[in-house]
Amino acid sequence: MTLLGVNVDHVATLRNARGTGEPEPLQAALSARLGGADGIVCHLREDRRHINERDVRLLLETVHAGLQLELALADDIVKFALEVKPAEVMIVPERRQELTTEGGFDAIGGQAKLAAAIAAFREAGITVSVFVAPEMAQLEAAQKAGAETVELHTGPFSHARTAAEQDVELDKIETAAHRAWELGLEVHAGHGLNYGNIERLLKTVPVERVNIGHAIVSRALFTGFENAVRDMKALIAASS
Ligand code: PXP
């Protein structure tokens, strides 16, 4: 069955809006685990707009191997990750002005930097996933740089306005996933996935893992974190 990684960044977004210490991302992570989350994801951004170093350390102490740390290839962030050694990192591109990660990492243009970072992470025993657009050339470049896993960008699929548009995007994801499997890569998917589109995605492309944040955090406000995760797990179970 497809695994579920729950991204808790936006619990920190809410906390940081007031700086009072609540809500606590760690509490969300523990509740997500109780609800059946297979992993926890957090993104230490260069501008620290949500998750900070303290959060990462606390999450590492409590969810251990279940933490996937999302990061851009900024020197200080890479250095921090190599120091705290999460079991997994996910490499993403980052732009200061974006609301959230907007595009996939350019594994073609950034191949030398990517290969060097992957080598350092692997030497430290850290598994690496690279977030890429569902395009053949990107997958091939990520694999060539040493990635073991790719996360396919599902943003355009999630944000499609019509069924026809969604079909086109789903087709790209399906073709890319098959190519990634041929290349021996593990395939994850994420961005914009929600309670309304997860079944469609997984029935067509049974990826090994999906990472979901905003939709789960949003539902959790009204149902509690544990229930929000349980609801998503039920949809995943019904479709993969
Ligand atoms: N995967 C990646 C690489 C992301 O950057 C994000 C957003 O932080 C997600 C998955 C989760 O996206 P969403 O919050 O839209 O579910």
mmCIF file of C-alpha atoms and ligand atoms in Angstrom:
data_model
loop_
_atom_site.group_PDB
_atom_site.id
_atom_site.type_symbol
_atom_site.label_atom_id
_atom_site.label_comp_id
_atom_site.label_asym_id
_atom_site.label_seq_id
_atom_site.Cartn_x
_atom_site.Cartn_y
_atom_site.Cartn_z
ATOM 1 C CA MET A 1 0.000 0.000 0.000
ATOM 2 C CA THR A 2 1.111 3.561 -0.675
ATOM 3 C CA LEU A 3 2.688 5.158 2.390
ATOM 4 C CA LEU A 4 1.609 8.541 3.721
ATOM 5 C CA GLY A 5 4.057 11.236 4.798
ATOM 6 C CA VAL A 6 2.393 14.106 6.656
ATOM 7 C CA ASN A 7 3.935 17.549 6.286
ATOM 8 C CA VAL A 8 3.557 19.601 9.491
ATOM 9 C CA ASP A 9 5.007 22.905 8.192
ATOM 10 C CA HIS A 10 1.742 24.777 8.421
ATOM 11 C CA VAL A 11 1.298 23.999 12.082
ATOM 12 C CA ALA A 12 4.492 26.014 12.496
ATOM 13 C CA THR A 13 3.117 28.696 10.142
ATOM 14 C CA LEU A 14 0.202 29.173 12.535
ATOM 15 C CA ARG A 15 2.467 29.137 15.574
ATOM 16 C CA ASN A 16 4.777 31.725 14.078
ATOM 17 C CA ALA A 17 1.852 34.039 13.315
ATOM 18 C CA ARG A 18 1.741 34.857 17.044
ATOM 19 C CA GLY A 19 5.059 33.595 18.372
ATOM 20 C CA THR A 20 3.373 32.182 21.467
ATOM 21 C CA GLY A 21 4.643 28.636 21.066
ATOM 22 C CA GLU A 22 1.363 27.116 19.969
ATOM 23 C CA PRO A 23 0.260 25.155 18.084
ATOM 24 C CA GLU A 24 3.242 22.871 18.460
ATOM 25 C CA PRO A 25 4.399 20.992 15.315
ATOM 26 C CA LEU A 26 5.727 18.161 17.451
ATOM 27 C CA GLN A 27 2.276 17.566 18.918
ATOM 28 C CA ALA A 28 0.858 17.473 15.394
ATOM 29 C CA ALA A 29 3.505 14.945 14.368
ATOM 30 C CA LEU A 30 2.728 12.679 17.299
ATOM 31 C CA SER A 31 -1.012 12.887 16.612
ATOM 32 C CA ALA A 32 -0.371 12.216 12.926
ATOM 33 C CA ARG A 33 1.519 9.093 13.946
ATOM 34 C CA LEU A 34 -1.435 7.983 16.081
ATOM 35 C CA GLY A 35 -3.674 8.520 13.063
ATOM 36 C CA GLY A 36 -1.457 6.203 11.004
ATOM 37 C CA ALA A 37 1.028 8.509 9.280
ATOM 38 C CA ASP A 38 3.933 6.460 7.987
ATOM 39 C CA GLY A 39 6.286 9.405 8.070
ATOM 40 C CA ILE A 40 6.528 13.072 8.993
ATOM 41 C CA VAL A 41 7.869 15.732 6.645
ATOM 42 C CA CYS A 42 9.077 19.220 7.431
ATOM 43 C CA HIS A 43 10.786 21.852 5.322
ATOM 44 C CA LEU A 44 13.532 23.925 6.891
ATOM 45 C CA ARG A 45 13.338 26.937 4.596
ATOM 46 C CA GLU A 46 16.109 29.466 4.216
ATOM 47 C CA ASP A 47 13.839 32.195 5.601
ATOM 48 C CA ARG A 48 12.650 29.926 8.492
ATOM 49 C CA ARG A 49 9.109 31.077 7.821
ATOM 50 C CA HIS A 50 7.676 27.995 9.514
ATOM 51 C CA ILE A 51 9.887 25.135 10.715
ATOM 52 C CA ASN A 52 13.094 26.055 12.553
ATOM 53 C CA GLU A 53 16.123 24.114 13.769
ATOM 54 C CA ARG A 54 14.546 23.450 17.164
ATOM 55 C CA ASP A 55 11.549 21.826 15.485
ATOM 56 C CA VAL A 56 13.771 19.595 13.381
ATOM 57 C CA ARG A 57 15.786 18.479 16.403
ATOM 58 C CA LEU A 58 12.652 17.767 18.451
ATOM 59 C CA LEU A 59 11.028 15.871 15.603
ATOM 60 C CA LEU A 60 14.186 13.848 15.092
ATOM 61 C CA GLU A 61 14.252 12.890 18.754
ATOM 62 C CA THR A 62 10.637 11.784 18.726
ATOM 63 C CA VAL A 63 9.715 10.462 15.300
ATOM 64 C CA HIS A 64 13.245 9.181 14.595
ATOM 65 C CA ALA A 65 13.536 7.364 11.299
ATOM 66 C CA GLY A 66 10.117 8.603 10.283
ATOM 67 C CA LEU A 67 11.303 12.138 9.565
ATOM 68 C CA GLN A 68 11.966 13.346 6.049
ATOM 69 C CA LEU A 69 13.673 16.727 6.042
ATOM 70 C CA GLU A 70 12.878 18.841 3.006
ATOM 71 C CA LEU A 71 15.585 21.329 2.038
ATOM 72 C CA ALA A 72 17.118 23.473 -0.656
ATOM 73 C CA LEU A 73 20.811 23.166 -1.458
ATOM 74 C CA ALA A 74 21.842 26.197 0.601
ATOM 75 C CA ASP A 75 25.188 25.655 2.311
ATOM 76 C CA ASP A 76 24.050 26.302 5.890
ATOM 77 C CA ILE A 77 20.972 24.086 5.537
ATOM 78 C CA VAL A 78 22.951 21.228 3.995
ATOM 79 C CA LYS A 79 25.515 21.572 6.796
ATOM 80 C CA PHE A 80 22.746 21.441 9.423
ATOM 81 C CA ALA A 81 21.211 18.337 7.806
ATOM 82 C CA LEU A 82 24.573 16.576 7.736
ATOM 83 C CA GLU A 83 24.999 17.402 11.415
ATOM 84 C CA VAL A 84 21.585 16.214 12.647
ATOM 85 C CA LYS A 85 21.368 13.301 10.177
ATOM 86 C CA PRO A 86 17.698 12.647 9.431
ATOM 87 C CA ALA A 87 17.104 9.253 7.847
ATOM 88 C CA GLU A 88 15.928 10.982 4.679
ATOM 89 C CA VAL A 89 16.184 14.331 2.988
ATOM 90 C CA MET A 90 14.167 15.642 0.076
ATOM 91 C CA ILE A 91 15.878 18.181 -2.144
ATOM 92 C CA VAL A 92 13.656 20.974 -3.441
ATOM 93 C CA PRO A 93 14.256 24.299 -5.157
ATOM 94 C CA GLU A 94 13.439 27.407 -3.147
ATOM 95 C CA ARG A 95 12.595 30.981 -3.985
ATOM 96 C CA ARG A 96 12.117 33.604 -1.302
ATOM 97 C CA GLN A 97 8.921 35.067 -2.741
ATOM 98 C CA GLU A 98 7.067 31.820 -3.361
ATOM 99 C CA LEU A 99 4.077 30.842 -1.208
ATOM 100 C CA THR A 100 5.177 27.225 -1.245
ATOM 101 C CA THR A 101 7.590 25.132 -3.338
ATOM 102 C CA GLU A 102 6.495 26.078 -6.834
ATOM 103 C CA GLY A 103 8.463 23.973 -9.268
ATOM 104 C CA GLY A 104 10.574 20.849 -9.304
ATOM 105 C CA PHE A 105 14.319 20.928 -8.716
ATOM 106 C CA ASP A 106 16.200 21.449 -11.985
ATOM 107 C CA ALA A 107 18.231 18.249 -11.944
ATOM 108 C CA ILE A 108 19.617 19.039 -15.392
ATOM 109 C CA GLY A 109 20.882 22.584 -14.800
ATOM 110 C CA GLY A 110 21.853 21.841 -11.198
ATOM 111 C CA GLN A 111 23.318 18.417 -11.787
ATOM 112 C CA ALA A 112 26.861 19.003 -10.517
ATOM 113 C CA LYS A 113 25.641 20.613 -7.285
ATOM 114 C CA LEU A 114 23.001 17.924 -6.882
ATOM 115 C CA ALA A 115 25.504 15.092 -7.386
ATOM 116 C CA ALA A 116 27.893 16.583 -4.813
ATOM 117 C CA ALA A 117 25.125 17.016 -2.241
ATOM 118 C CA ILE A 118 23.744 13.527 -2.825
ATOM 119 C CA ALA A 119 27.225 12.032 -2.413
ATOM 120 C CA ALA A 120 27.677 13.881 0.920
ATOM 121 C CA PHE A 121 24.256 12.808 2.184
ATOM 122 C CA ARG A 122 24.747 9.206 1.163
ATOM 123 C CA GLU A 123 28.141 9.098 2.809
ATOM 124 C CA ALA A 124 26.424 10.266 6.006
ATOM 125 C CA GLY A 125 23.910 7.412 5.656
ATOM 126 C CA ILE A 126 21.045 9.700 4.615
ATOM 127 C CA THR A 127 18.647 8.569 1.892
ATOM 128 C CA VAL A 128 17.943 11.214 -0.754
ATOM 129 C CA SER A 129 14.777 12.018 -2.625
ATOM 130 C CA VAL A 130 14.664 14.745 -5.281
ATOM 131 C CA PHE A 131 11.480 16.670 -6.011
ATOM 132 C CA VAL A 132 11.151 16.926 -9.799
ATOM 133 C CA ALA A 133 8.642 17.756 -12.479
ATOM 134 C CA PRO A 134 7.242 14.619 -14.151
ATOM 135 C CA GLU A 135 9.596 14.899 -17.147
ATOM 136 C CA MET A 136 11.853 12.186 -18.524
ATOM 137 C CA ALA A 137 14.972 14.325 -18.731
ATOM 138 C CA GLN A 138 14.620 15.454 -15.102
ATOM 139 C CA LEU A 139 14.215 11.883 -13.872
ATOM 140 C CA GLU A 140 17.206 10.721 -15.808
ATOM 141 C CA ALA A 141 19.321 13.602 -14.528
ATOM 142 C CA ALA A 142 18.252 12.957 -10.925
ATOM 143 C CA GLN A 143 19.135 9.285 -11.246
ATOM 144 C CA LYS A 144 22.468 10.129 -12.861
ATOM 145 C CA ALA A 145 23.225 12.454 -9.935
ATOM 146 C CA GLY A 146 22.735 9.510 -7.559
ATOM 147 C CA ALA A 147 19.161 9.954 -6.307
ATOM 148 C CA GLU A 148 17.472 6.805 -5.022
ATOM 149 C CA THR A 149 14.004 8.325 -4.931
ATOM 150 C CA VAL A 150 12.170 11.003 -6.844
ATOM 151 C CA GLU A 151 9.079 12.830 -5.677
ATOM 152 C CA LEU A 152 6.945 13.729 -8.676
ATOM 153 C CA HIS A 153 5.440 17.201 -8.584
ATOM 154 C CA THR A 154 1.662 16.815 -8.549
ATOM 155 C CA GLY A 155 0.912 20.560 -8.342
ATOM 156 C CA PRO A 156 -0.337 20.957 -11.936
ATOM 157 C CA PHE A 157 -2.507 17.821 -11.530
ATOM 158 C CA SER A 158 -3.904 19.091 -8.229
ATOM 159 C CA HIS A 159 -4.606 22.557 -9.546
ATOM 160 C CA ALA A 160 -6.134 21.517 -12.883
ATOM 161 C CA ARG A 161 -9.428 23.310 -13.406
ATOM 162 C CA THR A 162 -11.131 20.856 -15.723
ATOM 163 C CA ALA A 163 -11.287 17.076 -15.992
ATOM 164 C CA ALA A 164 -9.552 17.266 -19.384
ATOM 165 C CA GLU A 165 -6.706 19.317 -17.940
ATOM 166 C CA GLN A 166 -6.414 16.898 -15.052
ATOM 167 C CA ASP A 167 -6.239 13.960 -17.504
ATOM 168 C CA VAL A 168 -3.318 15.582 -19.300
ATOM 169 C CA GLU A 169 -1.404 16.120 -16.037
ATOM 170 C CA LEU A 170 -2.186 12.642 -14.757
ATOM 171 C CA ASP A 171 -0.888 11.198 -17.975
ATOM 172 C CA LYS A 172 2.432 13.001 -17.494
ATOM 173 C CA ILE A 173 2.720 11.667 -13.949
ATOM 174 C CA GLU A 174 1.911 8.125 -15.060
ATOM 175 C CA THR A 175 4.444 8.161 -17.890
ATOM 176 C CA ALA A 176 7.103 9.670 -15.633
ATOM 177 C CA ALA A 177 6.476 7.144 -12.850
ATOM 178 C CA HIS A 178 6.905 4.230 -15.244
ATOM 179 C CA ARG A 179 10.157 5.677 -16.552
ATOM 180 C CA ALA A 180 11.381 6.256 -12.983
ATOM 181 C CA TRP A 181 10.608 2.657 -12.051
ATOM 182 C CA GLU A 182 12.485 1.495 -15.156
ATOM 183 C CA LEU A 183 15.449 3.534 -13.925
ATOM 184 C CA GLY A 184 15.278 1.735 -10.583
ATOM 185 C CA LEU A 185 14.039 4.757 -8.655
ATOM 186 C CA GLU A 186 11.493 4.727 -5.852
ATOM 187 C CA VAL A 187 8.615 7.032 -6.741
ATOM 188 C CA HIS A 188 6.866 9.417 -4.369
ATOM 189 C CA ALA A 189 4.348 12.119 -5.233
ATOM 190 C CA GLY A 190 3.294 15.342 -3.614
ATOM 191 C CA HIS A 191 2.015 18.882 -3.785
ATOM 192 C CA GLY A 192 -1.580 19.968 -3.606
ATOM 193 C CA LEU A 193 -2.887 16.443 -3.014
ATOM 194 C CA ASN A 194 -6.146 16.382 -1.076
ATOM 195 C CA TYR A 195 -9.164 14.317 -0.053
ATOM 196 C CA GLY A 196 -10.763 14.883 -3.443
ATOM 197 C CA ASN A 197 -7.937 13.913 -5.787
ATOM 198 C CA ILE A 198 -5.873 11.271 -3.985
ATOM 199 C CA GLU A 199 -7.967 8.312 -5.165
ATOM 200 C CA ARG A 200 -7.782 9.366 -8.804
ATOM 201 C CA LEU A 201 -4.007 9.684 -8.591
ATOM 202 C CA LEU A 202 -3.348 6.387 -6.820
ATOM 203 C CA LYS A 203 -5.744 4.321 -8.906
ATOM 204 C CA THR A 204 -3.774 5.406 -11.972
ATOM 205 C CA VAL A 205 -0.280 5.655 -10.518
ATOM 206 C CA PRO A 206 0.331 3.489 -7.436
ATOM 207 C CA VAL A 207 3.395 5.371 -6.182
ATOM 208 C CA GLU A 208 5.275 4.120 -3.139
ATOM 209 C CA ARG A 209 4.534 7.197 -1.039
ATOM 210 C CA VAL A 210 2.571 10.442 -1.070
ATOM 211 C CA ASN A 211 3.496 13.504 1.007
ATOM 212 C CA ILE A 212 0.599 15.716 2.013
ATOM 213 C CA GLY A 213 0.496 18.836 4.165
ATOM 214 C CA HIS A 214 -1.972 21.623 3.526
ATOM 215 C CA ALA A 215 -5.112 19.505 3.060
ATOM 216 C CA ILE A 216 -4.475 17.474 6.207
ATOM 217 C CA VAL A 217 -3.580 20.476 8.376
ATOM 218 C CA SER A 218 -6.699 22.261 7.106
ATOM 219 C CA ARG A 219 -9.007 19.372 7.949
ATOM 220 C CA ALA A 220 -7.264 18.860 11.277
ATOM 221 C CA LEU A 221 -8.470 22.291 12.426
ATOM 222 C CA PHE A 222 -11.995 20.917 12.504
ATOM 223 C CA THR A 223 -11.602 17.185 13.110
ATOM 224 C CA GLY A 224 -8.300 16.952 14.974
ATOM 225 C CA PHE A 225 -5.024 15.758 13.507
ATOM 226 C CA GLU A 226 -5.507 12.091 14.254
ATOM 227 C CA ASN A 227 -8.848 11.946 12.452
ATOM 228 C CA ALA A 228 -7.605 14.015 9.513
ATOM 229 C CA VAL A 229 -4.759 11.555 8.971
ATOM 230 C CA ARG A 230 -7.016 8.556 9.490
ATOM 231 C CA ASP A 231 -9.433 9.879 6.830
ATOM 232 C CA MET A 232 -6.580 10.250 4.336
ATOM 233 C CA LYS A 233 -5.206 6.810 5.169
ATOM 234 C CA ALA A 234 -8.652 5.318 4.500
ATOM 235 C CA LEU A 235 -8.771 6.921 1.035
ATOM 236 C CA ILE A 236 -5.264 5.684 0.291
ATOM 237 C CA ALA A 237 -6.154 2.178 1.458
ATOM 238 C CA ALA A 238 -9.227 2.170 -0.782
ATOM 239 C CA SER A 239 -7.231 3.150 -3.835
ATOM 240 C CA SER A 240 -3.840 1.442 -3.624
HETATM 241 N N1 PXP B 1 6.103 17.803 -1.459
HETATM 242 C C1 PXP B 1 6.896 18.891 -1.543
HETATM 243 C C2 PXP B 1 8.208 18.759 -2.216
HETATM 244 C C3 PXP B 1 6.521 20.126 -0.987
HETATM 245 O O1 PXP B 1 7.339 21.184 -1.073
HETATM 246 C C4 PXP B 1 5.277 20.215 -0.343
HETATM 247 C C5 PXP B 1 4.871 21.515 0.264
HETATM 248 O O2 PXP B 1 5.653 21.800 1.358
HETATM 249 C C6 PXP B 1 4.490 19.051 -0.263
HETATM 250 C C7 PXP B 1 4.902 17.869 -0.850
HETATM 251 C C8 PXP B 1 3.160 19.079 0.419
HETATM 252 O O3 PXP B 1 2.337 19.892 -0.337
HETATM 253 P P1 PXP B 1 0.895 20.296 0.193
HETATM 254 O O4 PXP B 1 1.107 21.120 1.421
HETATM 255 O O5 PXP B 1 0.311 21.047 -0.942
HETATM 256 O O6 PXP B 1 0.183 19.008 0.495
#
